[in-house]
Amino acid sequence: MQAHPSHRNLTQLLSKYPKAAGALFQVYNDLTLAQRWTEVEVIDLPDCQRAAIKGLKPSSDAGEPASVYVVLPCSLAESISTSWFRDAFASLGTNAPEAIFVAITAEDSSTVYYKISKGIVKPPL
Amino acid sequence: MSQVQPPSRSKKFSQKFSARRAENNLIYANPLPVIFPSPPPPPPSLLHRLLGISVSHVENPHCEGVLDLSTRSVWVLGMGDAMLLWQRGFFGKGDLSRSEPSWLARQVNARKQAKKGGLTSEEVTAKRRAERKQFKLDRAKAMAAAAAEAEVAFQEQGRVISTTYAPDGTRIIPSAATWKPTRTQEAQTGEPASSPKPEDTDDDEDDDEEEPIQNIEHLQLTLQEAFFLLWNLDCLSVLNPDTDTPLTLSQIWHAFQNAYIPSPTLSPSLNAPHSPRFDNPFLINYIVYHHYRSLGWVVKNGIKFCADYLLYKRGPIFSHAEFAIVVCPVYEDPADQESSPFNLQNASPFSWSWLSTINRVNAQVQKTLILSYVTIPARSRISEDVLSSPACFAHYSVREVVVRRFIPARMRD
């Protein structure tokens, strides 16, 4: 893993939170290299014992404009709860976005993204 | 009585479809990485005919992977080995792709998009999804407009008009079979953003330099897939990430189990675990993986459908998975569950709502849910010394229960 080009951007956070290191590395690679997110920065969230990734999601073919999202990586082995999400929103501070993505990684590098909003949100038409 | 000519489009389409199928049958012909090439015809002697045909040799590709503990997987970095393991048995997954390692091909495509030919599988899927989304929008708009018009006609003139067909017989509401994407969408879907290239130097300029893109994708094998390949087929060697030397079978056996025990370092622990346990997640998942692989199924990860594994009859290329497996470990001795350092998922009985959720998700995608019960032997009955080798697998058992939702009103036939 050390030889991977993404590693130098993440070294400090990978060693700070070793239990979340695999998920962070996989999600960072997926976002920057496969999903082609731009202006990616990594945010340290000590209360959640992990780092989050903030970046600009490219506009999709359906015509939505590019927008900034925060992604919280976690692995399938962890068990999470609603208080976990509450802590995540709280750690993101006062200008936290309305919705975040939770990226769940599996051991074969499959990643699924779930959009979590603060409170009940009516689905779009 | 005019002769009905088949439209030329469908004839070419079916030819292309069968050509693609034939090509896939050639590429994905081998179900496992080791090949048994058919021996040359034996010399015409009576003795040989009596003895029968024998396998002259086995072709073993000897692939190499490196263990990575933070992601709990084995990385195959060489693309030759990676494509071989994917094409012969669909082992592993490209870590930057949806299945087959195709990241480099997609980057090259993105560069040469002006004069390109085919698309990679991700791009084909993205295009298809965009078209389907547009079709649904068109259909919704047409339905709303037709309904409004019918309402107006009824209010003003008291007559009822059909909302599906116009007076001249054409369809008002588009159907999926005949809808065509408009030109503007095709232009949009063919246009990707420029991809960041981390391996380029800082003073790279924008003009078309044709610098070769370095491939930073690898094939990621789960610990279970890696162990299956190296223990049963002996076609994979796993390197220690710190020393780059191959690990022995017993070191791998210990390291894979230790990967699930929280440890302060990221170096693999090559000695036996301090307190080996029968309910180590590596063992449980390996038993299920081995059970279905040895029966001929292609076993892949099922996270997309709320399951542990998906079973493919021949491979993801050929057809969708028909079965989704959820692993339910069952402790022979409940005291073992209480003393367990691993919190195995689904070891306690499900709540009804959880089972219903998983079943519904899979029923929507036409998959059958299978609960695989793995019996974990009791520590009181069997000593943990058997865990020093894979011979311990003989003490576990796997039983399947198929879950289908029964709707009395609809299932009379």
CSV table of N, CA and C in Angstrom, one decimal, chain B residues 241-332:
chain,number,residue,atom,x,y,z
B,241,PRO,N,4.0,-8.4,2.9
B,241,PRO,CA,4.2,-7.0,2.4
B,241,PRO,C,5.4,-6.3,3.0
B,242,ASP,N,6.0,-6.8,4.1
B,242,ASP,CA,7.1,-6.1,4.7
B,242,ASP,C,8.4,-6.6,4.0
B,243,THR,N,8.5,-7.9,3.7
B,243,THR,CA,9.7,-8.5,3.2
B,243,THR,C,9.7,-8.9,1.7
B,244,ASP,N,8.5,-8.9,1.2
B,244,ASP,CA,8.3,-9.4,-0.2
B,244,ASP,C,8.8,-10.8,-0.5
B,245,THR,N,8.7,-11.6,0.5
B,245,THR,CA,9.1,-13.0,0.3
B,245,THR,C,7.8,-13.8,0.4
B,246,PRO,N,7.7,-14.9,-0.3
B,246,PRO,CA,6.5,-15.7,-0.2
B,246,PRO,C,6.3,-16.3,1.2
B,247,LEU,N,5.0,-16.4,1.6
B,247,LEU,CA,4.7,-16.9,2.9
B,247,LEU,C,4.5,-18.4,2.7
B,248,THR,N,4.8,-19.2,3.8
B,248,THR,CA,4.5,-20.6,3.7
B,248,THR,C,3.0,-20.8,4.0
B,249,LEU,N,2.6,-22.1,3.7
B,249,LEU,CA,1.1,-22.3,3.9
B,249,LEU,C,0.7,-22.1,5.4
B,250,SER,N,1.6,-22.6,6.3
B,250,SER,CA,1.2,-22.4,7.7
B,250,SER,C,1.2,-21.0,8.2
B,251,GLN,N,2.2,-20.2,7.6
B,251,GLN,CA,2.2,-18.8,8.0
B,251,GLN,C,1.0,-18.1,7.5
B,252,ILE,N,0.5,-18.5,6.2
B,252,ILE,CA,-0.7,-17.9,5.7
B,252,ILE,C,-1.9,-18.3,6.5
B,253,TRP,N,-1.9,-19.5,6.9
B,253,TRP,CA,-3.0,-20.0,7.7
B,253,TRP,C,-3.2,-19.2,9.0
B,254,HIS,N,-2.1,-18.9,9.6
B,254,HIS,CA,-2.1,-18.1,10.9
B,254,HIS,C,-2.4,-16.6,10.5
B,255,ALA,N,-1.7,-16.1,9.5
B,255,ALA,CA,-1.9,-14.7,9.2
B,255,ALA,C,-3.3,-14.3,8.8
B,256,PHE,N,-4.0,-15.2,8.1
B,256,PHE,CA,-5.3,-14.9,7.6
B,256,PHE,C,-6.3,-14.9,8.8
B,257,GLN,N,-6.0,-15.8,9.8
B,257,GLN,CA,-6.9,-15.8,11.0
B,257,GLN,C,-6.6,-14.6,11.8
B,258,ASN,N,-5.3,-14.2,11.9
B,258,ASN,CA,-5.0,-13.1,12.8
B,258,ASN,C,-5.4,-11.8,12.2
B,259,ALA,N,-5.7,-11.8,10.9
B,259,ALA,CA,-6.2,-10.5,10.3
B,259,ALA,C,-7.5,-10.0,10.9
B,260,TYR,N,-8.3,-10.9,11.5
B,260,TYR,CA,-9.5,-10.6,12.1
B,260,TYR,C,-9.4,-10.3,13.5
B,261,ILE,N,-8.2,-10.5,14.1
B,261,ILE,CA,-8.0,-10.2,15.5
B,261,ILE,C,-7.4,-8.8,15.6
B,262,PRO,N,-8.0,-7.9,16.3
B,262,PRO,CA,-7.4,-6.5,16.3
B,262,PRO,C,-6.0,-6.5,16.9
B,263,SER,N,-5.1,-5.9,16.1
B,263,SER,CA,-3.7,-5.9,16.6
B,263,SER,C,-3.1,-4.5,16.4
B,264,PRO,N,-2.2,-4.1,17.2
B,264,PRO,CA,-1.7,-2.7,17.2
B,264,PRO,C,-0.9,-2.5,15.9
B,265,THR,N,-0.2,-3.5,15.3
B,265,THR,CA,0.6,-3.2,14.1
B,265,THR,C,-0.1,-3.6,12.9
B,266,LEU,N,0.5,-3.1,11.8
B,266,LEU,CA,-0.1,-3.5,10.5
B,266,LEU,C,0.8,-4.6,9.8
B,267,SER,N,1.8,-5.1,10.6
B,267,SER,CA,2.5,-6.2,10.0
B,267,SER,C,1.8,-7.5,10.3
B,268,PRO,N,1.9,-8.4,9.3
B,268,PRO,CA,1.1,-9.7,9.5
B,268,PRO,C,1.7,-10.5,10.7
B,269,SER,N,0.9,-11.0,11.5
B,269,SER,CA,1.4,-11.9,12.6
B,269,SER,C,1.4,-13.3,12.1
B,270,LEU,N,2.6,-13.9,11.9
B,270,LEU,CA,2.7,-15.2,11.3
B,270,LEU,C,2.7,-16.4,12.2
B,271,ASN,N,2.5,-16.1,13.5
B,271,ASN,CA,2.4,-17.2,14.4
B,271,ASN,C,1.0,-17.5,14.7
B,272,ALA,N,0.8,-18.7,15.3
B,272,ALA,CA,-0.6,-19.1,15.6
B,272,ALA,C,-1.2,-18.1,16.6
B,273,PRO,N,-2.5,-17.8,16.4
B,273,PRO,CA,-3.2,-16.9,17.4
B,273,PRO,C,-3.0,-17.4,18.8
B,274,HIS,N,-3.0,-16.5,19.8
B,274,HIS,CA,-2.8,-16.9,21.2
B,274,HIS,C,-3.9,-17.8,21.6
B,275,SER,N,-5.2,-17.4,21.3
B,275,SER,CA,-6.3,-18.3,21.6
B,275,SER,C,-7.1,-18.5,20.4
B,276,PRO,N,-6.7,-19.6,19.6
B,276,PRO,CA,-7.4,-19.8,18.4
B,276,PRO,C,-8.9,-20.2,18.7
B,277,ARG,N,-9.8,-19.7,17.8
B,277,ARG,CA,-11.2,-20.0,18.1
B,277,ARG,C,-11.8,-20.5,16.8
B,278,PHE,N,-12.8,-21.3,17.0
B,278,PHE,CA,-13.6,-21.9,15.9
B,278,PHE,C,-14.4,-20.8,15.2
B,279,ASP,N,-14.8,-19.8,15.9
B,279,ASP,CA,-15.7,-18.8,15.2
B,279,ASP,C,-14.9,-17.6,14.6
B,280,ASN,N,-13.7,-17.8,14.3
B,280,ASN,CA,-12.9,-16.8,13.5
B,280,ASN,C,-13.6,-16.4,12.2
B,281,PRO,N,-13.9,-15.2,11.9
B,281,PRO,CA,-14.7,-14.9,10.7
B,281,PRO,C,-14.0,-15.4,9.4
B,282,PHE,N,-12.7,-15.5,9.4
B,282,PHE,CA,-12.0,-16.0,8.2
B,282,PHE,C,-12.5,-17.5,8.0
B,283,LEU,N,-12.5,-18.3,9.1
B,283,LEU,CA,-12.9,-19.7,8.9
B,283,LEU,C,-14.3,-19.8,8.5
B,284,ILE,N,-15.2,-19.1,9.1
B,284,ILE,CA,-16.6,-19.2,8.8
B,284,ILE,C,-16.9,-18.8,7.3
B,285,ASN,N,-16.3,-17.7,6.9
B,285,ASN,CA,-16.5,-17.2,5.5
B,285,ASN,C,-15.9,-18.1,4.5
B,286,TYR,N,-14.7,-18.7,4.9
B,286,TYR,CA,-14.0,-19.6,4.0
B,286,TYR,C,-14.8,-20.8,3.8
B,287,ILE,N,-15.4,-21.4,4.9
B,287,ILE,CA,-16.2,-22.6,4.7
B,287,ILE,C,-17.3,-22.4,3.7
B,288,VAL,N,-18.0,-21.3,3.9
B,288,VAL,CA,-19.1,-21.1,2.9
B,288,VAL,C,-18.6,-20.9,1.5
B,289,TYR,N,-17.5,-20.1,1.3
B,289,TYR,CA,-17.0,-19.9,0.0
B,289,TYR,C,-16.5,-21.2,-0.6
B,290,HIS,N,-15.8,-22.0,0.2
B,290,HIS,CA,-15.3,-23.3,-0.4
B,290,HIS,C,-16.5,-24.2,-0.7
B,291,HIS,N,-17.5,-24.2,0.1
B,291,HIS,CA,-18.7,-25.1,-0.1
B,291,HIS,C,-19.3,-24.9,-1.5
B,292,TYR,N,-19.5,-23.6,-1.8
B,292,TYR,CA,-20.2,-23.3,-3.1
B,292,TYR,C,-19.2,-23.3,-4.2
B,293,ARG,N,-18.0,-22.9,-4.0
B,293,ARG,CA,-17.0,-23.0,-5.2
B,293,ARG,C,-16.8,-24.5,-5.6
B,294,SER,N,-16.7,-25.3,-4.6
B,294,SER,CA,-16.4,-26.7,-4.9
B,294,SER,C,-17.6,-27.4,-5.6
B,295,LEU,N,-18.8,-26.8,-5.4
B,295,LEU,CA,-20.0,-27.3,-6.2
B,295,LEU,C,-20.1,-26.7,-7.5
B,296,GLY,N,-19.2,-25.8,-7.9
B,296,GLY,CA,-19.2,-25.3,-9.3
B,296,GLY,C,-19.7,-23.9,-9.4
B,297,TRP,N,-20.2,-23.3,-8.4
B,297,TRP,CA,-20.8,-21.9,-8.5
B,297,TRP,C,-19.6,-20.9,-8.5
B,298,VAL,N,-19.9,-19.8,-9.1
B,298,VAL,CA,-18.9,-18.7,-9.0
B,298,VAL,C,-19.5,-17.8,-7.9
B,299,VAL,N,-18.6,-17.6,-6.9
B,299,VAL,CA,-19.1,-16.9,-5.7
B,299,VAL,C,-18.5,-15.5,-5.6
B,300,LYS,N,-19.4,-14.5,-5.6
B,300,LYS,CA,-18.9,-13.1,-5.5
B,300,LYS,C,-19.5,-12.4,-4.3
B,301,ASN,N,-19.0,-11.2,-4.1
B,301,ASN,CA,-19.5,-10.5,-2.9
B,301,ASN,C,-20.9,-9.9,-3.1
B,302,GLY,N,-21.7,-9.9,-2.1
B,302,GLY,CA,-23.1,-9.6,-2.3
B,302,GLY,C,-23.5,-8.3,-1.6
B,303,ILE,N,-22.6,-7.4,-1.4
B,303,ILE,CA,-22.9,-6.2,-0.6
B,303,ILE,C,-24.0,-5.3,-1.3
B,304,LYS,N,-24.0,-5.4,-2.6
B,304,LYS,CA,-25.0,-4.5,-3.3
B,304,LYS,C,-26.4,-5.0,-3.1
B,305,PHE,N,-26.6,-6.2,-2.7
B,305,PHE,CA,-28.0,-6.7,-2.5
B,305,PHE,C,-28.2,-7.2,-1.0
B,306,CYS,N,-27.5,-6.6,-0.1
B,306,CYS,CA,-27.8,-6.8,1.3
B,306,CYS,C,-27.5,-8.2,1.7
B,307,ALA,N,-26.6,-8.9,0.9
B,307,ALA,CA,-26.3,-10.3,1.2
B,307,ALA,C,-24.8,-10.5,1.4
B,308,ASP,N,-24.4,-11.7,1.8
B,308,ASP,CA,-23.0,-11.9,2.0
B,308,ASP,C,-22.3,-12.3,0.7
B,309,TYR,N,-23.0,-13.2,-0.1
B,309,TYR,CA,-22.4,-13.7,-1.3
B,309,TYR,C,-23.5,-13.8,-2.4
B,310,LEU,N,-23.1,-13.7,-3.6
B,310,LEU,CA,-24.0,-14.0,-4.7
B,310,LEU,C,-23.4,-15.2,-5.5
B,311,LEU,N,-24.3,-16.1,-5.9
B,311,LEU,CA,-23.9,-17.2,-6.7
B,311,LEU,C,-24.3,-17.1,-8.1
B,312,TYR,N,-23.2,-17.2,-9.0
B,312,TYR,CA,-23.4,-17.1,-10.4
B,312,TYR,C,-23.3,-18.5,-10.9
B,313,LYS,N,-24.1,-18.9,-12.0
B,313,LYS,CA,-24.0,-20.2,-12.5
B,313,LYS,C,-22.7,-20.4,-13.2
B,314,ARG,N,-22.4,-19.4,-14.1
B,314,ARG,CA,-21.2,-19.5,-14.9
B,314,ARG,C,-20.2,-18.3,-14.7
B,315,GLY,N,-20.8,-17.2,-14.4
B,315,GLY,CA,-20.0,-16.0,-14.2
B,315,GLY,C,-20.8,-14.8,-14.4
B,316,PRO,N,-20.3,-13.6,-13.8
B,316,PRO,CA,-21.1,-12.4,-14.0
B,316,PRO,C,-21.3,-12.0,-15.4
B,317,ILE,N,-20.4,-12.4,-16.3
B,317,ILE,CA,-20.5,-12.0,-17.7
B,317,ILE,C,-21.7,-12.7,-18.4
B,318,PHE,N,-22.0,-13.9,-18.0
B,318,PHE,CA,-23.0,-14.6,-18.7
B,318,PHE,C,-24.4,-14.4,-18.3
B,319,SER,N,-24.7,-14.3,-17.0
B,319,SER,CA,-26.0,-14.1,-16.6
B,319,SER,C,-26.0,-13.4,-15.2
B,320,HIS,N,-27.1,-12.9,-14.8
B,320,HIS,CA,-27.2,-12.3,-13.4
B,320,HIS,C,-27.2,-13.5,-12.4
B,321,ALA,N,-26.8,-13.1,-11.2
B,321,ALA,CA,-26.8,-14.1,-10.1
B,321,ALA,C,-28.2,-14.5,-9.8
B,322,GLU,N,-28.4,-15.8,-9.6
B,322,GLU,CA,-29.7,-16.3,-9.3
B,322,GLU,C,-30.0,-16.4,-7.8
B,323,PHE,N,-28.9,-16.5,-7.0
B,323,PHE,CA,-29.0,-16.7,-5.6
B,323,PHE,C,-28.2,-15.7,-4.8
B,324,ALA,N,-28.8,-15.3,-3.6
B,324,ALA,CA,-28.1,-14.5,-2.7
B,324,ALA,C,-27.9,-15.2,-1.4
B,325,ILE,N,-26.7,-15.3,-0.9
B,325,ILE,CA,-26.5,-16.1,0.3
B,325,ILE,C,-26.3,-15.2,1.5
B,326,VAL,N,-26.9,-15.5,2.6
B,326,VAL,CA,-26.7,-14.8,3.9
B,326,VAL,C,-26.1,-15.9,4.8
B,327,VAL,N,-24.9,-15.6,5.3
B,327,VAL,CA,-24.3,-16.6,6.2
B,327,VAL,C,-24.8,-16.4,7.6
B,328,CYS,N,-25.3,-17.5,8.2
B,328,CYS,CA,-25.8,-17.4,9.6
B,328,CYS,C,-25.0,-18.4,10.4
B,329,PRO,N,-24.1,-18.0,11.2
B,329,PRO,CA,-23.3,-18.9,12.0
B,329,PRO,C,-24.2,-19.4,13.2
B,330,VAL,N,-24.1,-20.6,13.5
B,330,VAL,CA,-24.8,-21.2,14.6
B,330,VAL,C,-23.9,-21.9,15.5
B,331,TYR,N,-23.9,-21.5,16.8
B,331,TYR,CA,-23.0,-22.0,17.8
B,331,TYR,C,-23.6,-23.3,18.3
B,332,GLU,N,-22.8,-24.3,18.3
B,332,GLU,CA,-23.2,-25.6,18.9
B,332,GLU,C,-23.4,-25.4,20.4
